[in-house]
Amino acid sequence: MQLLAAPSRRSQGWRIQSSPALLCVLCVLAGLPSWGSGCPSLCVCNGTEVDCGGRGLVSLPALGSLPPGTSALLLPNNRLSTLQATAFSNATFLERLDLSNNFLDNLPASLFRELTNLTELVLRNNSLTVLDRDLFQGLAQLRRLDLSVNGLSTVPLGLLDDLSGLTWLSLASNRLHALERAAFEPLANLQYLQLGGNPWECDCSLRDFKHWMEWLLYRGGRVDAVECTLPKDLRGRDIRGVPMEMFNYCLQLEDENGGAKGGSPPCNRGGGAQPSESPPVADTSAPADCVRQRYRPVSVRRAIGTVVIAGVVCGIVCIMMVAAAAYGCIYASLMAKYQRELKKRQPLMGDGDADGDPEEKQISSVA
């Protein structure tokens, strides 16, 4: 029995003595995968892309554990409803962020402020009804923005001020019925705009934005169909095909309801002079009795320039016609005078012929 028990004691002692080394080895092996991949649980990492879509997430994964070199974070088809203001504070390296098909309804104003390298942001098919005007502040590198299939009823002034490099914007399938032209003026590089699927009211509230759309199309941009739902006589028509003459009554309404009063100061944004290319917008700090200045849209100014050029050409043609008419009159008067003098000379020539006839008769008689 002692002989049989001795080996067991030695083997047990070997287990006891070797257990610390074995634990160290196991710890090292357990740590190696985290050092190599660093991929969050429930996500799939593929190169520079981390795909956490369709995982039923109700909160963001730990962004601090993303693999080095990650540039795209995909979080579509989850159950995200709220996000903290500092949710992406450690993800400044992201260039693409997809939050589509979630339940987001209220986004903090500083949510994307640290994502200074972001070039594409997808917020499609959420429950967004209102956007803070500072939500996209600092996203100077953003090129594509998808806000389609939400419940937005307006685009606040200042929301797109920092997105001068934006080339693609979708506001399709929302609840928009009118848009402020001034909200889209900063989008100097926009090439494609999606506005379909909204209940547009083609009245005076959409007139100025129609001018801006004409300017976008004039410089080579593209806009999808903007079909009117109101008024009834324009229902189903694309506002781009509605002639501007149908909005002339808006000027009369402005003159009757909000006409300028003599001596009242203009409403300037920020107290400075308004540039000629952008419409004047009244600031909240402006005096209560200030007058909102009416501006001339780009298309109207272009039309006025065309009329001026045509008027100058017509004036030159008229002057040439007057000169030709004067020349014709002078020529006609000279010809008439010449004809009168010619008629005066003809009787004298006739008398000379009559005096010469008797002599010819005498000569003929002598012969």
CSV table of C-alpha atoms in Angstrom, one decimal:
chain,number,residue,atom,x,y,z
A,1,MET,CA,0.0,0.0,0.0
A,2,GLN,CA,2.9,2.4,0.7
A,3,LEU,CA,4.4,1.5,-2.6
A,4,LEU,CA,1.2,2.3,-4.3
A,5,ALA,CA,0.6,5.5,-2.3
A,6,ALA,CA,4.1,7.0,-2.9
A,7,PRO,CA,3.6,7.6,-6.6
A,8,SER,CA,0.3,9.3,-5.9
A,9,ARG,CA,2.0,11.6,-3.5
A,10,ARG,CA,4.7,12.4,-5.9
A,11,SER,CA,2.2,13.1,-8.7
A,12,GLN,CA,0.2,15.2,-6.4
A,13,GLY,CA,3.2,17.1,-5.4
A,14,TRP,CA,4.1,17.7,-9.1
A,15,ARG,CA,0.6,19.1,-9.6
A,16,ILE,CA,1.0,21.4,-6.7
A,17,GLN,CA,4.4,22.5,-7.7
A,18,SER,CA,3.6,22.9,-11.4
A,19,SER,CA,0.2,24.7,-10.9
A,20,PRO,CA,1.7,28.3,-10.6
A,21,ALA,CA,3.6,27.9,-13.9
A,22,LEU,CA,0.5,26.4,-15.6
A,23,LEU,CA,-1.6,29.3,-14.4
A,24,CYS,CA,0.9,31.8,-15.9
A,25,VAL,CA,0.9,30.0,-19.2
A,26,LEU,CA,-2.9,29.9,-19.3
A,27,CYS,CA,-3.1,33.6,-18.5
A,28,VAL,CA,-0.7,34.4,-21.3
A,29,LEU,CA,-2.6,32.3,-23.7
A,30,ALA,CA,-5.9,33.9,-22.6
A,31,GLY,CA,-4.5,37.3,-23.1
A,32,LEU,CA,-3.1,36.7,-26.6
A,33,PRO,CA,-6.5,36.8,-28.5
A,34,SER,CA,-7.4,40.1,-26.9
A,35,TRP,CA,-4.1,41.6,-28.0
A,36,GLY,CA,-4.5,40.3,-31.5
A,37,SER,CA,-8.1,41.2,-32.4
A,38,GLY,CA,-9.6,43.5,-29.8
A,39,CYS,CA,-13.0,43.0,-31.4
A,40,PRO,CA,-16.0,43.8,-29.2
A,41,SER,CA,-18.2,40.9,-28.3
A,42,LEU,CA,-21.2,40.3,-30.5
A,43,CYS,CA,-19.5,42.2,-33.3
A,44,VAL,CA,-17.6,41.0,-36.4
A,45,CYS,CA,-14.3,42.7,-37.3
A,46,ASN,CA,-13.1,42.7,-40.8
A,47,GLY,CA,-10.1,44.8,-41.5
A,48,THR,CA,-11.0,48.4,-40.8
A,49,GLU,CA,-14.7,47.7,-40.4
A,50,VAL,CA,-16.5,46.7,-37.2
A,51,ASP,CA,-20.0,45.3,-37.9
A,52,CYS,CA,-22.3,45.1,-34.9
A,53,GLY,CA,-25.5,45.2,-37.0
A,54,GLY,CA,-28.5,43.0,-36.2
A,55,ARG,CA,-27.3,42.0,-32.7
A,56,GLY,CA,-30.2,43.4,-30.7
A,57,LEU,CA,-28.0,45.9,-28.9
A,58,VAL,CA,-29.7,48.3,-26.6
A,59,SER,CA,-26.4,50.2,-25.8
A,60,LEU,CA,-23.2,50.8,-27.6
A,61,PRO,CA,-20.3,48.3,-27.3
A,62,ALA,CA,-17.1,49.3,-25.6
A,63,LEU,CA,-15.5,51.5,-28.3
A,64,GLY,CA,-12.1,51.5,-26.4
A,65,SER,CA,-11.6,47.9,-27.4
A,66,LEU,CA,-11.9,48.4,-31.2
A,67,PRO,CA,-9.0,47.1,-33.2
A,68,PRO,CA,-6.3,49.5,-34.3
A,69,GLY,CA,-7.0,51.1,-37.6
A,70,THR,CA,-10.8,50.9,-37.4
A,71,SER,CA,-12.4,53.5,-39.6
A,72,ALA,CA,-16.0,52.2,-39.9
A,73,LEU,CA,-18.5,51.3,-37.2
A,74,LEU,CA,-21.8,49.7,-38.3
A,75,LEU,CA,-24.6,49.5,-35.8
A,76,PRO,CA,-27.8,49.1,-38.0
A,77,ASN,CA,-30.8,47.0,-37.1
A,78,ASN,CA,-30.5,47.1,-33.4
A,79,ARG,CA,-32.6,48.5,-30.5
A,80,LEU,CA,-30.7,51.6,-29.7
A,81,SER,CA,-33.1,54.3,-28.4
A,82,THR,CA,-30.8,56.7,-26.5
A,83,LEU,CA,-27.2,57.7,-26.7
A,84,GLN,CA,-25.1,59.5,-24.1
A,85,ALA,CA,-23.4,62.8,-25.1
A,86,THR,CA,-20.0,61.2,-24.7
A,87,ALA,CA,-20.8,57.9,-26.5
A,88,PHE,CA,-18.3,58.6,-29.3
A,89,SER,CA,-15.8,60.7,-27.4
A,90,ASN,CA,-13.1,57.9,-27.8
A,91,ALA,CA,-13.8,57.2,-31.4
A,92,THR,CA,-12.2,60.2,-33.2
A,93,PHE,CA,-10.7,57.8,-35.7
A,94,LEU,CA,-14.0,56.9,-37.2
A,95,GLU,CA,-14.7,57.9,-40.8
A,96,ARG,CA,-18.0,56.0,-41.3
A,97,LEU,CA,-20.8,55.6,-38.8
A,98,ASP,CA,-24.1,53.7,-39.5
A,99,LEU,CA,-26.9,54.0,-36.9
A,100,SER,CA,-29.8,53.2,-39.3
A,101,ASN,CA,-32.8,51.1,-38.4
A,102,ASN,CA,-32.8,51.8,-34.7
A,103,PHE,CA,-35.2,53.6,-32.3
A,104,LEU,CA,-33.2,56.9,-31.8
A,105,ASP,CA,-35.5,59.8,-31.0
A,106,ASN,CA,-33.4,62.4,-29.3
A,107,LEU,CA,-29.7,63.0,-30.0
A,108,PRO,CA,-27.6,65.2,-27.7
A,109,ALA,CA,-26.2,68.3,-29.3
A,110,SER,CA,-22.6,67.3,-28.7
A,111,LEU,CA,-23.0,63.6,-29.7
A,112,PHE,CA,-20.8,63.8,-32.9
A,113,ARG,CA,-18.6,66.7,-32.0
A,114,GLU,CA,-15.5,64.6,-31.4
A,115,LEU,CA,-15.8,62.7,-34.8
A,116,THR,CA,-13.8,65.3,-36.7
A,117,ASN,CA,-12.7,62.7,-39.3
A,118,LEU,CA,-16.2,61.4,-40.1
A,119,THR,CA,-17.0,61.4,-43.8
A,120,GLU,CA,-20.3,59.4,-43.8
A,121,LEU,CA,-23.1,59.4,-41.3
A,122,VAL,CA,-26.2,57.3,-41.7
A,123,LEU,CA,-29.3,58.0,-39.4
A,124,ARG,CA,-31.9,56.5,-41.7
A,125,ASN,CA,-35.1,54.9,-40.4
A,126,ASN,CA,-35.1,56.1,-36.8
A,127,SER,CA,-37.6,58.1,-34.8
A,128,LEU,CA,-36.0,61.5,-35.1
A,129,THR,CA,-38.5,64.4,-35.0
A,130,VAL,CA,-36.3,67.3,-34.0
A,131,LEU,CA,-32.6,67.9,-34.5
A,132,ASP,CA,-30.5,70.3,-32.4
A,133,ARG,CA,-28.9,73.0,-34.6
A,134,ASP,CA,-25.5,72.2,-33.2
A,135,LEU,CA,-25.8,68.4,-33.8
A,136,PHE,CA,-23.4,68.4,-36.7
A,137,GLN,CA,-21.0,71.1,-35.5
A,138,GLY,CA,-17.4,70.4,-36.2
A,139,LEU,CA,-18.0,67.8,-38.9
A,140,ALA,CA,-16.2,69.7,-41.6
A,141,GLN,CA,-15.1,66.4,-43.3
A,142,LEU,CA,-18.6,65.0,-43.7
A,143,ARG,CA,-19.5,64.2,-47.3
A,144,ARG,CA,-22.6,62.0,-47.0
A,145,LEU,CA,-25.5,62.5,-44.6
A,146,ASP,CA,-28.6,60.3,-44.6
A,147,LEU,CA,-31.6,61.5,-42.6
A,148,SER,CA,-34.3,59.8,-44.6
A,149,VAL,CA,-37.3,57.8,-43.2
A,150,ASN,CA,-37.6,59.8,-39.9
A,151,GLY,CA,-40.3,62.2,-38.6
A,152,LEU,CA,-38.5,65.5,-39.3
A,153,SER,CA,-40.9,68.4,-39.9
A,154,THR,CA,-38.3,71.1,-40.3
A,155,VAL,CA,-34.6,71.7,-40.8
A,156,PRO,CA,-33.5,74.3,-38.3
A,157,LEU,CA,-31.3,77.2,-39.3
A,158,GLY,CA,-27.7,76.5,-38.5
A,159,LEU,CA,-27.9,72.8,-38.6
A,160,LEU,CA,-25.9,72.5,-41.9
A,161,ASP,CA,-23.6,75.5,-41.4
A,162,ASP,CA,-20.5,73.5,-40.8
A,163,LEU,CA,-21.1,71.0,-43.6
A,164,SER,CA,-19.7,73.1,-46.5
A,165,GLY,CA,-18.0,69.9,-47.9
A,166,LEU,CA,-21.2,67.9,-48.0
A,167,THR,CA,-21.9,66.4,-51.5
A,168,TRP,CA,-24.8,64.0,-50.8
A,169,LEU,CA,-27.8,64.7,-48.6
A,170,SER,CA,-31.1,62.7,-48.1
A,171,LEU,CA,-34.2,64.1,-46.4
A,172,ALA,CA,-36.6,61.7,-48.2
A,173,SER,CA,-39.6,60.2,-46.5
A,174,ASN,CA,-40.0,62.6,-43.6
A,175,ARG,CA,-42.8,65.1,-42.7
A,176,LEU,CA,-41.3,68.1,-44.4
A,177,HIS,CA,-43.8,70.5,-46.0
A,178,ALA,CA,-41.5,73.6,-46.4
A,179,LEU,CA,-37.8,74.4,-46.0
A,180,GLU,CA,-35.9,77.6,-45.3
A,181,ARG,CA,-33.5,78.6,-48.1
A,182,ALA,CA,-31.1,80.0,-45.6
A,183,ALA,CA,-30.6,76.6,-44.0
A,184,PHE,CA,-29.1,75.2,-47.2
A,185,GLU,CA,-27.0,78.2,-48.3
A,186,PRO,CA,-23.8,76.8,-46.7
A,187,LEU,CA,-23.9,73.7,-48.8
A,188,ALA,CA,-21.7,75.1,-51.6
A,189,ASN,CA,-20.5,71.7,-52.7
A,190,LEU,CA,-23.8,69.7,-52.6
A,191,GLN,CA,-24.3,67.6,-55.7
A,192,TYR,CA,-27.2,65.4,-54.9
A,193,LEU,CA,-30.3,66.1,-52.8
A,194,GLN,CA,-33.1,63.6,-52.1
A,195,LEU,CA,-36.4,65.2,-51.0
A,196,GLY,CA,-39.0,62.7,-52.2
A,197,GLY,CA,-41.8,61.2,-50.0
A,198,ASN,CA,-42.6,64.4,-48.1
A,199,PRO,CA,-45.9,66.3,-48.0
A,200,TRP,CA,-44.8,69.4,-49.7
A,201,GLU,CA,-47.0,72.5,-49.6
A,202,CYS,CA,-46.2,74.4,-52.8
A,203,ASP,CA,-47.2,77.9,-51.5
A,204,CYS,CA,-45.3,81.0,-50.6
A,205,SER,CA,-43.4,79.2,-47.8
A,206,LEU,CA,-41.6,77.1,-50.4
A,207,ARG,CA,-41.0,79.9,-53.0
A,208,ASP,CA,-37.5,80.8,-51.8
A,209,PHE,CA,-36.4,77.2,-51.5
A,210,LYS,CA,-37.5,76.7,-55.1
A,211,HIS,CA,-35.2,79.5,-56.1
A,212,TRP,CA,-32.3,77.7,-54.3
A,213,MET,CA,-33.2,74.4,-56.0
A,214,GLU,CA,-33.0,76.2,-59.4
A,215,TRP,CA,-29.6,77.5,-58.4
A,216,LEU,CA,-28.5,74.0,-57.5
A,217,LEU,CA,-29.7,72.6,-60.8
A,218,TYR,CA,-28.1,75.4,-62.7
A,219,ARG,CA,-24.6,74.6,-61.3
A,220,GLY,CA,-25.0,70.8,-62.2
A,221,GLY,CA,-26.6,69.4,-59.0
A,222,ARG,CA,-29.3,66.8,-58.9
A,223,VAL,CA,-32.6,66.9,-57.0
A,224,ASP,CA,-35.2,64.1,-57.1
A,225,ALA,CA,-38.9,64.6,-57.5
A,226,VAL,CA,-40.6,67.2,-55.2
A,227,GLU,CA,-44.3,66.5,-55.6
A,228,CYS,CA,-46.8,68.9,-54.2
A,229,THR,CA,-49.6,67.8,-52.0
A,230,LEU,CA,-51.1,71.3,-51.5
A,231,PRO,CA,-52.8,73.3,-52.9
A,232,LYS,CA,-55.2,71.0,-54.7
A,233,ASP,CA,-54.6,72.5,-58.2
A,234,LEU,CA,-50.9,71.6,-57.9
A,235,ARG,CA,-51.3,68.2,-56.2
A,236,GLY,CA,-49.0,65.6,-57.9
A,237,ARG,CA,-47.0,68.2,-59.8
A,238,ASP,CA,-43.3,68.6,-59.4
A,239,ILE,CA,-42.5,72.0,-58.0
A,240,ARG,CA,-39.6,72.3,-60.4
A,241,GLY,CA,-42.1,72.5,-63.2
A,242,VAL,CA,-44.3,75.1,-61.6
A,243,PRO,CA,-43.6,78.5,-63.2
A,244,MET,CA,-42.5,81.3,-61.0
A,245,GLU,CA,-45.4,83.4,-62.2
A,246,MET,CA,-47.7,81.4,-59.9
A,247,PHE,CA,-45.8,82.8,-56.9
A,248,ASN,CA,-46.2,86.4,-57.8
A,249,TYR,CA,-49.1,86.8,-55.4
A,250,CYS,CA,-46.6,86.2,-52.6
A,251,LEU,CA,-45.0,89.6,-53.2
A,252,GLN,CA,-48.4,91.2,-52.9
A,253,LEU,CA,-49.1,89.3,-49.6
A,254,GLU,CA,-45.8,90.5,-48.2
A,255,ASP,CA,-46.5,94.1,-49.2
A,256,GLU,CA,-50.0,93.9,-47.6
A,257,ASN,CA,-49.0,92.0,-44.4
A,258,GLY,CA,-45.4,92.6,-43.7
A,259,GLY,CA,-44.5,95.6,-45.8
A,260,ALA,CA,-41.5,97.8,-44.8
A,261,LYS,CA,-42.2,100.8,-42.6
A,262,GLY,CA,-40.4,104.0,-43.3
A,263,GLY,CA,-37.5,104.6,-40.9
A,264,SER,CA,-37.4,101.1,-39.5
A,265,PRO,CA,-34.0,99.5,-39.3
A,266,PRO,CA,-33.3,96.3,-41.3
A,267,CYS,CA,-33.0,92.9,-39.5
A,268,ASN,CA,-29.3,91.9,-39.8
A,269,ARG,CA,-27.9,88.6,-38.6
A,270,GLY,CA,-25.4,89.1,-36.0
A,271,GLY,CA,-25.5,92.9,-36.4
A,272,GLY,CA,-23.3,92.8,-39.5
A,273,ALA,CA,-23.8,93.5,-43.1
A,274,GLN,CA,-25.6,90.9,-45.0
A,275,PRO,CA,-23.9,89.5,-48.1
A,276,SER,CA,-25.7,90.0,-51.4
A,277,GLU,CA,-25.7,86.3,-52.2
A,278,SER,CA,-27.6,85.1,-49.1
A,279,PRO,CA,-31.0,86.1,-47.8
A,280,PRO,CA,-31.2,88.3,-44.7
A,281,VAL,CA,-32.2,86.4,-41.6
A,282,ALA,CA,-33.5,88.2,-38.5
A,283,ASP,CA,-31.5,87.3,-35.4
A,284,THR,CA,-33.2,86.9,-32.1
A,285,SER,CA,-31.1,89.8,-30.8
A,286,ALA,CA,-32.5,92.1,-33.5
A,287,PRO,CA,-34.8,95.0,-32.5
A,288,ALA,CA,-38.5,94.1,-32.3
A,289,ASP,CA,-39.4,96.9,-34.8
A,290,CYS,CA,-36.8,95.9,-37.4
A,291,VAL,CA,-37.9,95.1,-40.9
A,292,ARG,CA,-37.1,91.9,-42.6
A,293,GLN,CA,-35.4,92.8,-45.8
A,294,ARG,CA,-36.6,91.2,-49.0
A,295,TYR,CA,-33.8,89.7,-51.1
A,296,ARG,CA,-33.7,88.8,-54.8
A,297,PRO,CA,-33.0,85.2,-55.4
A,298,VAL,CA,-30.2,84.1,-57.7
A,299,SER,CA,-32.5,83.1,-60.5
A,300,VAL,CA,-34.3,86.4,-60.4
A,301,ARG,CA,-31.0,88.4,-60.5
A,302,ARG,CA,-29.9,86.3,-63.4
A,303,ALA,CA,-33.2,87.0,-65.2
A,304,ILE,CA,-32.9,90.7,-64.5
A,305,GLY,CA,-29.4,90.6,-66.0
A,306,THR,CA,-30.7,88.9,-69.1
A,307,VAL,CA,-33.4,91.5,-69.4
A,308,VAL,CA,-30.8,94.3,-69.1
A,309,ILE,CA,-28.6,92.8,-71.8
A,310,ALA,CA,-31.6,92.2,-74.0
A,311,GLY,CA,-32.6,95.8,-73.5
A,312,VAL,CA,-29.2,97.1,-74.4
A,313,VAL,CA,-29.2,95.0,-77.6
A,314,CYS,CA,-32.7,96.2,-78.5
A,315,GLY,CA,-31.6,99.8,-77.8
A,316,ILE,CA,-28.7,99.4,-80.2
A,317,VAL,CA,-31.0,97.9,-82.8
A,318,CYS,CA,-33.5,100.7,-82.4
A,319,ILE,CA,-30.7,103.3,-82.8
A,320,MET,CA,-29.6,101.6,-86.0
A,321,MET,CA,-33.2,101.5,-87.3
A,322,VAL,CA,-33.6,105.2,-86.5
A,323,ALA,CA,-30.4,106.0,-88.3
A,324,ALA,CA,-31.5,103.9,-91.3
A,325,ALA,CA,-34.8,105.7,-91.3
A,326,ALA,CA,-33.2,109.1,-91.1
A,327,TYR,CA,-30.8,108.1,-94.0
A,328,GLY,CA,-33.8,107.0,-96.0
A,329,CYS,CA,-35.7,110.2,-95.4
A,330,ILE,CA,-32.7,112.3,-96.4
A,331,TYR,CA,-32.1,110.3,-99.5
A,332,ALA,CA,-35.8,110.5,-100.4
A,333,SER,CA,-35.8,114.3,-99.9
A,334,LEU,CA,-32.7,114.7,-102.1
A,335,MET,CA,-34.2,112.6,-104.8
A,336,ALA,CA,-37.4,114.6,-104.7
A,337,LYS,CA,-35.5,117.8,-105.0
A,338,TYR,CA,-33.5,116.4,-107.9
A,339,GLN,CA,-36.7,115.4,-109.6
A,340,ARG,CA,-38.2,118.9,-109.1
A,341,GLU,CA,-35.2,120.6,-110.6
A,342,LEU,CA,-35.2,118.1,-113.5
A,343,LYS,CA,-38.8,118.9,-114.2
A,344,LYS,CA,-38.0,122.7,-114.2
A,345,ARG,CA,-35.3,122.2,-116.8
A,346,GLN,CA,-37.5,120.1,-119.2
A,347,PRO,CA,-39.7,123.1,-120.4
A,348,LEU,CA,-36.6,125.2,-121.1
A,349,MET,CA,-35.2,122.4,-123.2
A,350,GLY,CA,-38.6,122.2,-125.0
A,351,ASP,CA,-38.5,126.0,-125.9
A,352,GLY,CA,-35.1,125.6,-127.4
A,353,ASP,CA,-36.4,122.9,-129.7
A,354,ALA,CA,-39.3,125.0,-130.7
A,355,ASP,CA,-37.1,128.0,-131.7
A,356,GLY,CA,-34.9,125.8,-133.8
A,357,ASP,CA,-37.7,124.5,-135.9
A,358,PRO,CA,-38.2,127.7,-138.1
A,359,GLU,CA,-34.6,127.8,-139.1
A,360,GLU,CA,-34.8,124.2,-140.1
A,361,LYS,CA,-37.9,125.1,-142.1
A,362,GLN,CA,-36.1,128.1,-143.9
A,363,ILE,CA,-33.1,125.9,-144.8
A,364,SER,CA,-35.4,123.3,-146.2
A,365,SER,CA,-37.4,125.9,-148.3
A,366,VAL,CA,-34.1,127.4,-149.8
A,367,ALA,CA,-33.0,124.0,-150.8
